[in-house]
Tab-separated table of C-alpha atoms and ligand atoms in Angstrom:
chain	number	residue	atom	x	y	z
Y	169	MET	CA	0.000	0.000	0.000
Y	170	ASN	CA	1.270	3.463	-0.940
Y	171	ILE	CA	0.486	6.837	0.589
Y	172	HIS	CA	0.747	10.452	-0.534
Y	173	GLU	CA	3.792	12.655	-0.006
Y	174	TYR	CA	2.032	14.866	2.548
Y	175	GLN	CA	1.000	11.812	4.578
Y	176	ALA	CA	4.505	10.359	4.387
Y	177	LYS	CA	5.958	13.638	5.631
Y	178	ALA	CA	3.540	13.811	8.563
Y	179	LEU	CA	4.497	10.261	9.479
Y	180	LEU	CA	8.220	10.983	9.260
Y	181	LYS	CA	7.731	14.153	11.295
Y	182	SER	CA	6.232	12.050	14.088
Y	183	PHE	CA	9.588	10.246	14.157
Y	184	SER	CA	11.217	13.699	14.409
Y	185	ALA	CA	12.594	13.858	10.872
Y	186	PRO	CA	12.926	17.467	9.619
Y	187	VAL	CA	10.265	18.218	6.983
Y	188	SER	CA	8.846	21.505	5.677
Y	189	ASP	CA	5.626	22.940	7.058
Y	190	GLY	CA	2.689	22.455	4.761
Y	191	HIS	CA	-1.027	21.757	4.380
Y	192	MET	CA	-3.063	19.563	2.065
Y	193	ALA	CA	-5.853	21.197	0.051
Y	194	LEU	CA	-8.796	19.743	-1.882
Y	195	ASN	CA	-9.837	22.949	-3.655
Y	196	ALA	CA	-8.580	26.441	-4.476
Y	197	ARG	CA	-10.160	28.015	-1.404
Y	198	GLU	CA	-8.412	25.536	0.885
Y	199	ALA	CA	-5.173	26.093	-1.026
Y	200	GLU	CA	-5.375	29.822	-0.376
Y	201	ALA	CA	-6.049	29.239	3.318
Y	202	ALA	CA	-3.128	26.794	3.427
Y	203	ALA	CA	-0.770	29.283	1.793
Y	204	LYS	CA	-1.853	32.006	4.233
Y	205	MET	CA	-0.806	29.807	7.149
Y	206	LEU	CA	2.767	29.692	5.813
Y	207	PRO	CA	5.209	32.602	6.124
Y	208	GLY	CA	6.428	32.850	2.485
Y	209	PRO	CA	8.081	34.450	0.548
Y	210	LEU	CA	8.252	31.183	-1.400
Y	211	TRP	CA	5.438	28.613	-1.553
Y	212	VAL	CA	5.535	25.284	-3.354
Y	213	VAL	CA	2.373	23.755	-4.823
Y	214	LYS	CA	2.742	19.994	-5.213
Y	215	ALA	CA	0.284	17.657	-6.940
Y	216	GLN	CA	-0.471	14.670	-4.721
Y	217	ILE	CA	-0.653	11.486	-6.765
Y	218	HIS	CA	0.828	8.063	-6.082
Y	219	ALA	CA	3.587	8.488	-8.651
Y	220	GLY	CA	6.946	10.185	-8.801
Y	221	GLY	CA	8.495	12.419	-11.432
Y	222	ARG	CA	5.826	15.090	-10.850
Y	223	GLY	CA	8.243	17.989	-11.233
Y	224	LYS	CA	9.179	16.905	-14.753
Y	225	GLY	CA	5.655	15.780	-15.644
Y	226	HIS	CA	3.093	17.641	-17.744
Y	227	PHE	CA	-0.650	18.113	-17.657
Y	228	LYS	CA	-2.979	16.926	-20.390
Y	229	GLU	CA	-5.345	19.868	-20.108
Y	230	GLU	CA	-4.421	23.260	-21.518
Y	231	ARG	CA	-6.031	25.039	-18.585
Y	232	ALA	CA	-3.337	23.567	-16.301
Y	233	GLY	CA	-0.577	25.472	-18.099
Y	234	GLU	CA	2.831	24.357	-19.329
Y	235	ALA	CA	4.588	23.627	-16.035
Y	236	GLY	CA	4.683	20.286	-14.167
Y	237	GLY	CA	3.180	19.016	-10.920
Y	238	VAL	CA	5.609	20.852	-8.590
Y	239	ARG	CA	5.480	24.656	-8.912
Y	240	LEU	CA	7.039	27.556	-7.053
Y	241	ALA	CA	4.744	30.446	-6.120
Y	242	ARG	CA	5.806	33.943	-5.033
Y	243	SER	CA	2.519	34.942	-3.438
Y	244	VAL	CA	-0.598	33.494	-1.819
Y	245	THR	CA	-2.638	34.471	-4.891
Y	246	GLU	CA	-0.210	32.720	-7.196
Y	247	ALA	CA	-0.276	29.585	-5.002
Y	248	ARG	CA	-4.072	29.590	-5.153
Y	249	GLU	CA	-4.042	29.977	-8.940
Y	250	MET	CA	-1.542	27.119	-9.387
Y	251	ALA	CA	-3.599	24.841	-7.142
Y	252	ASN	CA	-6.692	25.745	-9.127
Y	253	GLN	CA	-4.968	24.792	-12.388
Y	254	MET	CA	-3.713	21.457	-11.075
Y	255	LEU	CA	-6.826	20.250	-9.238
Y	256	GLY	CA	-9.002	18.146	-11.500
Y	257	SER	CA	-6.336	18.094	-14.227
Y	258	THR	CA	-4.494	14.983	-15.396
Y	259	LEU	CA	-0.800	14.772	-14.633
Y	260	VAL	CA	1.359	12.541	-16.804
Y	261	THR	CA	4.786	11.521	-15.458
Y	262	LYS	CA	7.321	8.801	-16.242
Y	263	GLN	CA	5.637	6.674	-13.584
Y	264	THR	CA	1.937	7.192	-14.400
Y	265	GLY	CA	1.934	5.793	-17.920
Y	266	GLU	CA	0.326	7.653	-20.843
Y	267	ASP	CA	-3.095	7.871	-19.232
Y	268	GLY	CA	-1.753	9.958	-16.355
Y	269	LYS	CA	-3.498	10.505	-13.043
Y	270	GLN	CA	-6.114	13.024	-12.077
Y	271	VAL	CA	-4.966	15.358	-9.311
Y	272	GLN	CA	-7.484	15.462	-6.476
Y	273	ARG	CA	-5.292	16.865	-3.732
Y	274	VAL	CA	-2.451	19.366	-3.659
Y	275	TYR	CA	0.081	20.037	-0.953
Y	276	ILE	CA	1.074	23.628	-0.219
Y	277	GLU	CA	4.488	23.698	1.351
Y	278	ASP	CA	7.103	26.157	2.545
Y	279	GLY	CA	9.710	26.859	-0.108
Y	280	ALA	CA	13.167	25.600	0.843
Y	281	ASP	CA	16.544	27.194	0.151
Y	282	ILE	CA	18.360	24.336	-1.529
Y	283	GLU	CA	22.126	24.031	-1.610
Y	284	ARG	CA	22.501	20.347	-2.521
Y	285	GLU	CA	20.032	17.619	-3.536
Y	286	LEU	CA	20.861	14.086	-2.386
Y	287	TYR	CA	19.186	10.712	-2.884
Y	288	LEU	CA	18.277	8.351	-0.076
Y	289	SER	CA	16.076	5.291	0.220
Y	290	LEU	CA	15.507	2.407	2.579
Y	291	LEU	CA	14.292	-0.928	1.329
Y	292	VAL	CA	14.269	-4.590	2.195
Y	293	ASP	CA	17.070	-6.192	0.218
Y	294	ARG	CA	15.895	-9.718	-0.524
Y	295	ALA	CA	19.331	-10.919	-1.598
Y	296	THR	CA	20.833	-10.228	1.834
Y	297	SER	CA	17.578	-10.388	3.870
Y	298	ARG	CA	18.504	-7.036	5.374
Y	299	VAL	CA	17.261	-3.494	5.407
Y	300	ALA	CA	19.473	-1.469	3.103
Y	301	PHE	CA	20.115	2.249	2.829
Y	302	VAL	CA	20.690	3.247	-0.792
Y	303	CYS	CA	22.155	6.696	-1.218
Y	304	SER	CA	23.793	9.006	-3.719
Y	305	THR	CA	25.077	12.538	-3.963
Y	306	GLU	CA	23.174	12.773	-7.275
Y	307	GLY	CA	19.688	13.406	-5.909
Y	308	GLY	CA	16.725	15.312	-7.288
Y	309	MET	CA	16.760	13.992	-10.831
Y	310	ASP	CA	15.918	10.532	-11.970
Y	311	ILE	CA	17.904	8.023	-10.016
Y	312	GLU	CA	17.353	5.304	-12.637
Y	313	GLY	CA	19.481	7.398	-15.012
Y	314	VAL	CA	22.250	7.688	-12.427
Y	315	ALA	CA	22.091	3.938	-11.787
Y	316	ALA	CA	22.383	3.202	-15.505
Y	317	GLU	CA	25.090	5.713	-16.420
Y	318	THR	CA	27.185	6.178	-13.269
Y	319	PRO	CA	26.415	3.207	-10.993
Y	320	GLU	CA	29.533	3.956	-8.913
Y	321	LYS	CA	27.700	7.009	-7.578
Y	322	ILE	CA	25.115	4.836	-5.849
Y	323	HIS	CA	26.053	3.348	-2.492
Y	324	THR	CA	24.280	0.564	-0.629
Y	325	ILE	CA	24.763	0.156	3.101
Y	326	HIS	CA	23.153	-2.813	4.847
Y	327	VAL	CA	22.026	-2.967	8.450
Y	328	ASP	CA	22.659	-6.143	10.422
Y	329	PRO	CA	19.231	-6.981	11.918
Y	330	ALA	CA	20.813	-8.412	15.078
Y	331	ALA	CA	22.829	-5.277	15.762
Y	332	GLY	CA	20.209	-2.833	14.457
Y	333	TYR	CA	21.016	0.750	13.560
Y	334	SER	CA	24.120	2.320	15.035
Y	335	ALA	CA	26.036	5.579	14.618
Y	336	TYR	CA	28.556	3.605	12.583
Y	337	VAL	CA	25.903	2.976	9.892
Y	338	GLY	CA	24.981	6.657	9.945
Y	339	ARG	CA	28.620	7.709	9.557
Y	340	ARG	CA	29.061	5.425	6.558
Y	341	ILE	CA	26.003	6.998	4.922
Y	342	ALA	CA	27.323	10.477	5.714
Y	343	ALA	CA	30.649	9.567	4.105
Y	344	ALA	CA	28.856	8.305	0.972
Y	345	LEU	CA	26.893	11.573	0.832
Y	346	ASP	CA	29.923	13.820	1.461
Y	347	LEU	CA	28.508	15.175	4.698
Y	348	ASP	CA	30.860	16.264	7.468
Y	349	GLY	CA	30.970	18.419	10.586
Y	350	ASP	CA	27.532	19.265	11.914
Y	351	LEU	CA	25.864	17.761	8.811
Y	352	LEU	CA	27.443	14.406	9.679
Y	353	LYS	CA	25.872	14.610	13.146
Y	354	GLN	CA	22.489	15.500	11.663
Y	355	CYS	CA	22.831	12.594	9.229
Y	356	VAL	CA	23.538	10.035	11.973
Y	357	LYS	CA	20.469	11.225	13.872
Y	358	LEU	CA	18.156	11.416	10.853
Y	359	MET	CA	19.152	7.994	9.527
Y	360	GLY	CA	18.405	6.519	12.955
Y	361	ALA	CA	14.948	8.123	12.928
Y	362	LEU	CA	14.246	6.871	9.408
Y	363	TYR	CA	15.397	3.362	10.264
Y	364	THR	CA	13.133	3.283	13.333
Y	365	ALA	CA	10.171	4.535	11.270
Y	366	PHE	CA	10.883	1.969	8.561
Y	367	VAL	CA	10.990	-0.993	10.939
Y	368	GLU	CA	8.216	0.098	13.319
Y	369	LYS	CA	5.758	0.792	10.513
Y	370	ASP	CA	6.667	-2.283	8.442
Y	371	MET	CA	7.578	-0.302	5.356
Y	372	ALA	CA	8.644	-1.961	2.147
Y	373	LEU	CA	10.125	1.218	0.679
Y	374	LEU	CA	10.968	4.654	1.987
Y	375	GLU	CA	12.381	6.969	-0.651
Y	376	ILE	CA	13.552	10.526	-0.064
Y	377	ASN	CA	14.484	12.198	-3.324
Y	378	PRO	CA	15.674	14.768	-2.768
Y	379	LEU	CA	17.083	14.815	0.714
Y	380	ILE	CA	18.543	18.317	0.765
Y	381	VAL	CA	21.188	20.385	2.457
Y	382	THR	CA	19.786	23.890	2.953
Y	383	ARG	CA	21.819	27.070	2.620
Y	384	SER	CA	21.658	27.384	6.398
Y	385	GLY	CA	23.356	23.993	6.727
Y	386	LYS	CA	20.398	21.772	7.626
Y	387	LEU	CA	19.671	18.280	6.376
Y	388	HIS	CA	16.029	18.257	5.327
Y	389	VAL	CA	13.456	15.855	3.811
Y	390	LEU	CA	12.037	17.533	0.677
Y	391	ASP	CA	10.154	14.657	-0.974
Y	392	ALA	CA	8.938	11.399	0.560
Y	393	LYS	CA	7.483	8.256	-0.882
Y	394	ILE	CA	6.426	5.359	1.331
Y	395	GLY	CA	5.177	1.891	0.455
Y	396	PHE	CA	4.046	-0.469	3.193
Y	397	ASP	CA	4.226	-4.240	3.374
Y	398	ASP	CA	0.598	-5.281	2.755
Y	399	ASN	CA	1.034	-8.456	4.790
Y	400	ALA	CA	1.781	-6.397	7.896
Y	401	LEU	CA	-1.033	-3.849	7.521
Y	402	TYR	CA	-3.171	-5.660	10.087
Y	403	ARG	CA	-0.704	-4.424	12.694
Y	404	HIS	CA	-1.109	-0.783	11.665
Y	405	PRO	CA	-4.707	0.490	11.656
Y	406	ASP	CA	-3.306	4.058	11.657
Y	407	VAL	CA	-1.567	3.344	8.365
Y	408	VAL	CA	-4.628	1.673	6.807
Y	409	GLU	CA	-6.533	4.904	7.486
Y	410	LEU	CA	-4.182	6.738	5.128
Y	411	ARG	CA	-5.238	4.592	2.179
Y	412	ASP	CA	-6.573	6.653	-0.747
Y	413	LEU	CA	-8.776	4.303	-2.756
Y	414	THR	CA	-9.073	6.777	-5.643
Y	415	GLU	CA	-5.399	6.119	-6.378
Y	416	GLU	CA	-5.923	2.380	-6.781
Y	417	ASP	CA	-7.331	0.248	-9.592
Y	418	PRO	CA	-11.021	-0.411	-8.707
Y	419	LYS	CA	-10.612	-4.020	-9.878
Y	420	GLU	CA	-7.748	-4.512	-7.444
Y	421	ILE	CA	-9.790	-2.998	-4.600
Y	422	GLU	CA	-12.684	-5.348	-5.367
Y	423	ALA	CA	-10.275	-8.310	-5.484
Y	424	SER	CA	-8.773	-7.417	-2.113
Y	425	LYS	CA	-12.263	-7.571	-0.550
Y	426	TYR	CA	-12.419	-11.241	-1.499
Y	427	ASP	CA	-8.809	-11.906	-0.589
Y	428	LEU	CA	-7.920	-12.640	-4.215
Y	429	SER	CA	-4.385	-11.959	-5.429
Y	430	TYR	CA	-5.102	-9.828	-8.478
Y	431	VAL	CA	-2.889	-7.537	-10.504
Y	432	ALA	CA	-4.250	-5.738	-13.578
Y	433	LEU	CA	-2.027	-5.927	-16.677
Y	434	ASP	CA	-2.207	-4.543	-20.202
Y	435	GLY	CA	-3.055	-7.610	-22.333
Y	436	ASP	CA	-6.408	-8.959	-23.513
Y	437	ILE	CA	-6.664	-12.485	-22.123
Y	438	GLY	CA	-8.190	-12.650	-18.653
Y	439	CYS	CA	-6.840	-15.478	-16.502
Y	440	MET	CA	-8.345	-17.221	-13.507
Y	441	VAL	CA	-5.945	-19.646	-11.912
Y	442	ASN	CA	-5.336	-21.251	-8.525
Y	443	GLY	CA	-1.859	-20.986	-7.102
Y	444	ALA	CA	0.660	-18.251	-7.816
Y	445	GLY	CA	3.088	-20.611	-9.563
Y	446	LEU	CA	0.407	-21.947	-11.893
Y	447	ALA	CA	-0.770	-18.377	-12.529
Y	448	MET	CA	2.759	-17.377	-13.548
Y	449	SER	CA	3.123	-20.343	-15.907
Y	450	THR	CA	-0.307	-19.643	-17.378
Y	451	MET	CA	0.771	-16.088	-18.157
Y	452	ASP	CA	4.021	-17.388	-19.631
Y	453	ILE	CA	2.319	-19.857	-21.923
Y	454	ILE	CA	-0.183	-17.251	-23.138
Y	455	LYS	CA	2.790	-15.110	-24.124
Y	456	LEU	CA	4.469	-18.123	-25.729
Y	457	TYR	CA	1.513	-18.496	-28.087
Y	458	GLY	CA	1.655	-14.831	-29.016
Y	459	ALA	CA	-0.888	-13.088	-26.780
Y	460	GLU	CA	-0.715	-11.020	-23.596
Y	461	PRO	CA	-2.447	-11.678	-20.263
Y	462	ALA	CA	-4.882	-9.015	-19.016
Y	463	ASN	CA	-4.197	-9.858	-15.408
Y	464	PHE	CA	-2.551	-12.029	-12.833
Y	465	LEU	CA	-5.189	-13.717	-10.707
Y	466	ASP	CA	-4.669	-16.350	-8.067
Y	467	VAL	CA	-7.961	-17.404	-6.462
Y	468	GLY	CA	-6.022	-19.338	-3.839
Y	469	GLY	CA	-6.083	-22.930	-2.736
Y	470	GLY	CA	-9.252	-22.946	-0.680
Y	471	ALA	CA	-11.485	-20.744	-2.826
Y	472	THR	CA	-15.239	-20.921	-2.348
Y	473	GLU	CA	-17.908	-20.735	-5.026
Y	474	GLU	CA	-18.522	-17.108	-3.996
Y	475	LYS	CA	-14.854	-16.220	-4.397
Y	476	VAL	CA	-14.700	-17.801	-7.841
Y	477	ALA	CA	-17.806	-15.871	-8.895
Y	478	ALA	CA	-16.267	-12.596	-7.620
Y	479	ALA	CA	-13.057	-13.313	-9.516
Y	480	PHE	CA	-14.980	-14.001	-12.696
Y	481	LYS	CA	-16.904	-10.742	-12.386
Y	482	ILE	CA	-13.693	-8.759	-11.874
Y	483	ILE	CA	-12.179	-10.249	-15.023
Y	484	THR	CA	-15.277	-9.606	-17.148
Y	485	SER	CA	-15.575	-6.021	-15.884
Y	486	ASP	CA	-12.282	-5.213	-17.640
Y	487	PRO	CA	-13.148	-3.822	-21.098
Y	488	LYS	CA	-9.722	-4.888	-22.401
Y	489	VAL	CA	-10.538	-8.575	-21.899
Y	490	LYS	CA	-11.266	-10.295	-25.234
Y	491	GLY	CA	-11.160	-13.848	-23.932
Y	492	ILE	CA	-10.903	-15.751	-20.653
Y	493	LEU	CA	-8.811	-18.721	-19.670
Y	494	ILE	CA	-9.715	-20.606	-16.521
Y	495	ASN	CA	-6.953	-22.939	-15.483
Y	496	ILE	CA	-7.557	-24.834	-12.276
Y	497	PHE	CA	-5.722	-27.677	-10.666
Y	498	GLY	CA	-8.101	-29.145	-8.131
Y	499	GLY	CA	-6.218	-30.069	-4.993
Y	500	ILE	CA	-7.741	-28.656	-1.858
Y	501	MET	CA	-10.146	-26.851	-4.149
Y	502	LYS	CA	-12.379	-29.248	-5.988
Y	503	CYS	CA	-13.072	-28.916	-9.693
Y	504	ASP	CA	-16.829	-29.098	-9.189
Y	505	THR	CA	-16.697	-26.097	-6.831
Y	506	ILE	CA	-14.947	-24.104	-9.540
Y	507	ALA	CA	-17.480	-25.241	-12.125
Y	508	GLU	CA	-20.408	-24.178	-9.911
Y	509	GLY	CA	-18.787	-20.796	-9.245
Y	510	VAL	CA	-18.152	-20.110	-12.911
Y	511	ILE	CA	-21.697	-21.048	-13.890
Y	512	ALA	CA	-23.191	-18.894	-11.144
Y	513	ALA	CA	-21.089	-15.923	-12.278
Y	514	VAL	CA	-21.834	-16.382	-15.985
Y	515	LYS	CA	-25.561	-16.566	-15.217
Y	516	GLU	CA	-25.296	-13.306	-13.328
Y	517	VAL	CA	-23.065	-11.223	-15.578
Y	518	GLY	CA	-23.377	-13.008	-18.908
Y	519	LEU	CA	-20.592	-14.111	-21.202
Y	520	SER	CA	-19.697	-11.991	-24.194
Y	521	VAL	CA	-16.175	-13.294	-24.888
Y	522	PRO	CA	-14.777	-16.787	-25.549
Y	523	LEU	CA	-14.116	-18.839	-22.420
Y	524	VAL	CA	-11.682	-21.738	-22.275
Y	525	VAL	CA	-11.740	-23.962	-19.200
Y	526	ARG	CA	-9.077	-26.427	-18.253
Y	527	LEU	CA	-9.755	-28.482	-15.154
Y	528	GLU	CA	-7.531	-31.129	-13.635
Y	529	GLY	CA	-7.337	-32.907	-10.292
Y	530	THR	CA	-9.897	-33.636	-7.583
Y	531	ASN	CA	-13.429	-34.249	-8.897
Y	532	VAL	CA	-12.373	-33.332	-12.417
Y	533	GLU	CA	-14.993	-35.548	-14.076
Y	534	LYS	CA	-17.737	-34.066	-11.933
Y	535	GLY	CA	-16.553	-30.558	-12.761
Y	536	LYS	CA	-16.411	-31.199	-16.505
Y	537	LYS	CA	-19.867	-32.762	-16.399
Y	538	ILE	CA	-21.337	-29.725	-14.628
Y	539	ILE	CA	-19.926	-27.406	-17.285
Y	540	ALA	CA	-20.935	-29.661	-20.190
Y	541	GLU	CA	-24.520	-29.887	-18.905
Y	542	SER	CA	-24.812	-26.172	-18.123
Y	543	GLY	CA	-25.501	-25.273	-21.727
Y	544	LEU	CA	-22.894	-22.519	-21.574
Y	545	ASP	CA	-20.707	-21.824	-24.562
Y	546	VAL	CA	-17.475	-23.029	-22.999
Y	547	ILE	CA	-14.462	-24.359	-24.880
Y	548	PRO	CA	-13.063	-27.301	-22.886
Y	549	ALA	CA	-9.318	-27.982	-22.885
Y	550	ASP	CA	-7.316	-31.037	-21.871
Y	551	ASP	CA	-4.066	-29.570	-20.668
Y	552	LEU	CA	-2.326	-26.237	-20.225
Y	553	ASP	CA	-0.774	-26.256	-23.683
Y	554	ASP	CA	-4.077	-27.067	-25.344
Y	555	ALA	CA	-5.882	-24.443	-23.257
Y	556	ALA	CA	-3.425	-21.657	-24.098
Y	557	GLN	CA	-3.541	-22.413	-27.824
Y	558	LYS	CA	-7.333	-22.524	-27.813
Y	559	ILE	CA	-7.809	-19.175	-26.048
Y	560	VAL	CA	-5.186	-17.416	-28.193
Y	561	LYS	CA	-6.862	-18.797	-31.324
Y	562	ALA	CA	-10.300	-17.764	-30.085
Y	563	VAL	CA	-9.128	-14.208	-29.446
Y	564	LYS	CA	-6.805	-13.695	-32.408
Y	565	GLY	CA	-8.784	-15.822	-34.870
Z	700	LIG	P1	8.923	14.640	-7.837
Z	700	LIG	O1	10.012	13.734	-7.385
Z	700	LIG	O2	7.623	13.937	-7.936
Z	700	LIG	O3	9.273	15.381	-9.098
Z	700	LIG	P2	9.739	16.425	-5.678
Z	700	LIG	O4	9.020	16.641	-4.386
Z	700	LIG	O5	11.002	15.651	-5.599
Z	700	LIG	O6	8.707	15.778	-6.707
Z	700	LIG	O7	10.004	17.863	-6.320
Z	700	LIG	C1	10.758	18.030	-7.500
Z	700	LIG	C2	11.791	19.148	-7.308
Z	700	LIG	O8	11.121	20.339	-6.914
Z	700	LIG	C3	12.779	18.850	-6.197
Z	700	LIG	O9	13.882	18.119	-6.679
Z	700	LIG	C4	13.158	20.254	-5.740
Z	700	LIG	O10	14.183	20.776	-6.563
Z	700	LIG	C5	11.899	21.059	-5.971
Z	700	LIG	N1	11.120	21.189	-4.711
Z	700	LIG	C6	10.236	20.302	-4.171
Z	700	LIG	N2	9.752	20.737	-3.003
Z	700	LIG	C7	10.324	21.923	-2.759
Z	700	LIG	C8	10.246	22.864	-1.687
Z	700	LIG	N3	9.457	22.668	-0.646
Z	700	LIG	N4	11.020	23.978	-1.775
Z	700	LIG	C9	11.826	24.208	-2.853
Z	700	LIG	N5	11.934	23.357	-3.882
Z	700	LIG	C10	11.203	22.213	-3.851
Z	701	LIG	MG1	11.169	13.543	-5.823
């Protein structure tokens, strides 16, 4: 689960990390009030969407002007006008894809006096099973470019989970970021606060780009992106409250209600599979025969008829889907349960695209019989290979 920049900053502030003062606004009037609460003379109006690269992004609508999703204002009136242009407009950045994202909230923040822009992130490094600090003196711009062209400028510093964070770790980060004197001290303290926040809140990613050094010699968090580990959200009701459903794919929200593992993709063949491994191989084999999957969907081992029906409805609600492949290996889940679920769903929502069903395992004969006798226009398949070829043929002709 991701949150907005302004929420991430409030969270980091509660761990005593230095962030700018600011206020979130939902409309121009609120933006003006927010700007009035700040001293000036520089205000920053920042579009709040769950995607980075806002500064270098552009808006689709002419009314939003030429500039990107992070703008500097010299007066309260100007801040209000910028907020007015951004709100309701569609911001396209490197991370949003071509469709962009509609801006529904803006953050009005104190302008900072920037001397240097640094890069810092914390993540869980799977290779070492440790929390890692990734940092670079080349902050502010796109870090992917730095990683590709000058990888030696990116430093990774791991934290031993048994020892935890120590000043030694902080000093190594400071050295990598060229910070000395009082800035080194600030760095050791800030990194400790960030590490504590990361671990206590079960984050998966905490990215600060840029982390800045101000002209008055202060280390300061200027942008913040946080992603949480979904599996640990049950421990953090305060974090769950920060969820902004308008930023998420409605199909994925619906799927999470039924505890289905669903990820929307760009292809046109909808897949319903049980087991993540089988779902991955189903997607692979669809690609092998020249088509693209519209989604990843694992209904899980112990799916009920209701869950199967919900999954089917989610797949058919996607206008991109031109055909559906159901691939189930009945183990704990019986094939007849799947068959009943599919039939119930088709009766409710109808079937306007070709449907290939491959069943194998427990009660397979019973399951096949239920589908055959249902009168539905289903294309049966014998094995995975056969199923993939049949659905690709049905869609591509
Ligand atoms: P994004 O990464 O989505 O483009 P950032 O918050 O990193 O958004 O802002 C982009 C750039 O805008 C920063 O690198 C910084 O130069 C400038 N900026 C952002 N916030 C402020 C601020 N409060 N004061 C001054 N400049 C800012
Ligand atoms: Mg940034």
